[in-house]
Coordinates of C-alpha atoms in Angstrom, one line a residue:
Y1 CA 247.4 101.3 79.1
A2 CA 250.4 101.9 81.3
R3 CA 252.6 102.7 78.4
S4 CA 250.1 105.4 77.3
L5 CA 250.5 107.0 80.6
V6 CA 254.3 107.1 80.3
A7 CA 253.9 108.5 76.8
E8 CA 251.7 111.3 78.1
R9 CA 254.3 112.1 80.7
L10 CA 256.8 112.5 77.9
D11 CA 254.4 114.8 76.1
R12 CA 253.9 112.2 73.4
V13 CA 250.3 112.7 72.7
D14 CA 250.6 110.7 69.4
Q15 CA 251.9 107.7 71.3
T16 CA 249.4 108.1 74.0
E17 CA 246.6 108.1 71.5
K18 CA 248.1 105.1 69.6
D19 CA 248.4 103.0 72.8
L20 CA 244.9 103.9 74.1
R21 CA 243.4 103.0 70.7
A22 CA 245.3 99.6 70.9
V23 CA 243.7 98.9 74.3
L24 CA 240.3 99.8 72.9
K25 CA 240.8 97.5 69.9
V26 CA 241.1 94.6 72.3
E27 CA 238.7 95.9 75.0
P28 CA 236.3 98.3 73.2
D29 CA 234.4 98.9 76.5
N30 CA 237.4 99.6 78.7
T31 CA 236.0 102.6 80.6
R32 CA 239.4 103.8 81.8
A33 CA 240.9 103.8 78.3
L34 CA 237.7 105.5 76.8
N35 CA 237.8 108.2 79.5
A36 CA 241.6 108.8 79.2
L37 CA 241.5 108.9 75.4
G38 CA 238.5 111.3 75.3
Y39 CA 240.0 113.6 77.9
T40 CA 243.4 113.6 76.1
L41 CA 241.7 114.5 72.8
A42 CA 239.7 117.3 74.5
D43 CA 242.6 118.6 76.5
R44 CA 245.5 118.3 74.1
T45 CA 243.9 118.6 70.6
D46 CA 241.1 120.4 69.0
R47 CA 239.3 117.1 68.1
Y48 CA 236.4 117.8 70.5
E49 CA 233.6 115.9 68.7
E50 CA 235.8 112.8 68.6
A51 CA 236.6 113.2 72.3
L52 CA 233.0 113.5 73.1
K53 CA 232.3 110.1 71.5
Y54 CA 234.8 108.3 73.8
V55 CA 233.8 110.2 77.0
Q56 CA 230.1 109.6 76.2
K57 CA 230.7 105.9 75.9
A58 CA 232.6 105.9 79.3
F59 CA 229.8 108.0 80.8
D60 CA 227.1 105.6 79.5
Q61 CA 228.9 102.8 81.3
T62 CA 229.7 104.6 84.6
P63 CA 227.4 107.7 84.9
E64 CA 228.2 108.0 88.6
D65 CA 232.0 108.1 88.3
P66 CA 233.2 111.6 89.2
A67 CA 236.3 111.2 87.0
V68 CA 234.2 110.4 84.0
I69 CA 231.7 113.2 84.9
D70 CA 234.7 115.6 85.1
S71 CA 235.9 114.5 81.7
M72 CA 232.4 114.9 80.2
G73 CA 232.2 118.5 81.7
W74 CA 235.6 119.3 80.2
V75 CA 234.7 118.0 76.7
L76 CA 231.4 120.0 76.8
Y77 CA 233.4 123.1 77.8
R78 CA 235.7 122.7 74.9
L79 CA 232.7 122.3 72.7
G80 CA 231.3 125.6 74.0
R81 CA 228.4 124.0 75.7
L82 CA 229.0 126.0 78.9
Q83 CA 225.8 125.3 80.9
E84 CA 226.0 121.6 80.3
A85 CA 229.7 121.6 81.2
R86 CA 229.0 123.5 84.4
D87 CA 226.3 121.1 85.4
H88 CA 228.6 118.1 85.0
L89 CA 231.5 119.7 86.6
Q90 CA 229.4 121.0 89.6
N91 CA 228.1 117.4 90.0
A92 CA 231.7 115.9 90.0
Y93 CA 233.0 118.6 92.3
D94 CA 230.1 118.1 94.7
M95 CA 230.9 114.4 94.8
T96 CA 234.6 114.8 95.5
G97 CA 235.7 118.4 96.3
D98 CA 238.7 117.6 94.1
S99 CA 240.9 120.7 93.4
E100 CA 241.5 119.8 89.7
I101 CA 237.7 119.5 89.2
A102 CA 237.5 122.9 91.0
A103 CA 239.9 124.3 88.5
H104 CA 237.8 123.0 85.6
L105 CA 234.6 124.2 87.1
G106 CA 236.1 127.6 87.8
E107 CA 237.2 127.8 84.2
V108 CA 233.7 127.3 83.0
I109 CA 232.2 129.7 85.5
W110 CA 234.8 132.3 84.4
A111 CA 233.9 131.7 80.7
M112 CA 230.3 132.2 81.6
G113 CA 231.2 135.7 83.0
D114 CA 230.9 135.1 86.7
K115 CA 234.5 135.9 87.6
D116 CA 233.7 136.5 91.3
T117 CA 232.2 133.0 91.8
A118 CA 235.2 131.5 89.9
R119 CA 237.6 133.3 92.1
A120 CA 235.8 132.2 95.2
L121 CA 235.8 128.6 94.1
W122 CA 239.5 128.7 93.3
N123 CA 240.2 130.4 96.7
K124 CA 238.3 127.7 98.5
A125 CA 240.1 124.9 96.7
R126 CA 243.4 126.6 97.4
K127 CA 242.6 126.8 101.1
E128 CA 241.5 123.2 101.2
T129 CA 244.5 121.8 99.3
P130 CA 247.4 124.2 99.9
G131 CA 250.3 123.8 97.5
D132 CA 248.2 121.8 95.0
P133 CA 249.4 123.0 91.6
A134 CA 245.8 122.8 90.2
T135 CA 244.9 125.9 92.2
S136 CA 248.0 127.3 93.9
D137 CA 249.0 129.6 91.1
Q138 CA 245.5 130.7 90.2
E139 CA 245.7 134.2 91.8
V140 CA 249.0 135.1 90.0
S141 CA 247.5 133.8 86.8
L142 CA 244.3 135.8 87.3
K143 CA 246.4 139.0 87.6
N144 CA 248.3 138.1 84.5
V145 CA 245.2 137.3 82.6
E146 CA 243.5 140.5 83.5
Q147 CA 246.5 142.4 82.3
T148 CA 246.4 140.7 78.8
R149 CA 244.1 141.6 76.1
P150 CA 240.5 140.6 77.0
G151 CA 239.5 137.1 76.0
S152 CA 243.1 136.0 75.1
Y153 CA 243.5 133.5 78.0
S154 CA 241.3 132.1 80.7
P155 CA 242.8 131.7 84.2
T156 CA 243.1 128.0 83.9
E157 CA 244.8 128.3 80.6
A158 CA 247.2 130.6 82.2
V159 CA 247.8 128.2 85.0
F160 CA 247.9 125.1 82.9
S161 CA 249.4 126.5 79.7
G162 CA 252.6 124.6 80.1
A163 CA 250.7 121.4 80.2
H164 CA 248.0 122.0 77.7
F165 CA 250.5 123.0 75.1
G166 CA 253.3 120.7 76.2
G167 CA 255.8 120.6 79.0
P168 CA 256.2 121.4 82.6
D169 CA 256.0 124.8 84.3
E170 CA 259.0 126.5 85.9
R171 CA 258.7 124.3 89.0
G172 CA 258.7 121.1 86.9
Y173 CA 255.0 120.3 87.4
S174 CA 253.3 118.8 84.4
F175 CA 249.6 118.6 84.4
I176 CA 249.3 115.2 82.6
H177 CA 247.6 111.9 82.9
H178 CA 248.7 109.6 85.7
A179 CA 248.0 106.0 86.6
D180 CA 244.9 106.8 88.6
P181 CA 242.9 103.6 88.9
S182 CA 239.8 105.3 87.7
G183 CA 241.4 106.1 84.3
R184 CA 240.9 109.8 85.1
P185 CA 243.5 112.0 83.5
G186 CA 245.3 114.1 86.0
R187 CA 248.5 115.7 86.9
Q188 CA 251.8 114.3 88.0

């Protein structure tokens, strides 16, 4: 498991996947590995249905874990199931107030067309966690997004584009999995 986290930091999604699958071969019900693999597949590949299987299994085991609820919301978002995604992400955000979950929730709200609510959520998260890369660059990204062709990028994609598609941003931040005890992918 630990090696998969290092591989993720090195942008080695293939090695991350291989290592998490090795954990699951020995411990098929390892919630942390299930959640990490499902989130990685949803966030870093287009294998969303496969991601859903892993996150669903983690969710079935730990339905009250906000990290797993966040992952479920993110997978559902990637599948285009926006209302379900919003419901899960809102639940996880209400449980934790976490800025990364706020970024995910805002992404879904934005995709649903409620840009004012998304902006308000990101602004709130930015005020509550100043300097957090999950929300700190949101306003600049919003301006950039709104100046690009409509529908080409969402605000979170603009903020996280370096991570979603490999590599750190200009400040060296990578939004990647870390060794969170919950198994929740995050940023480092």
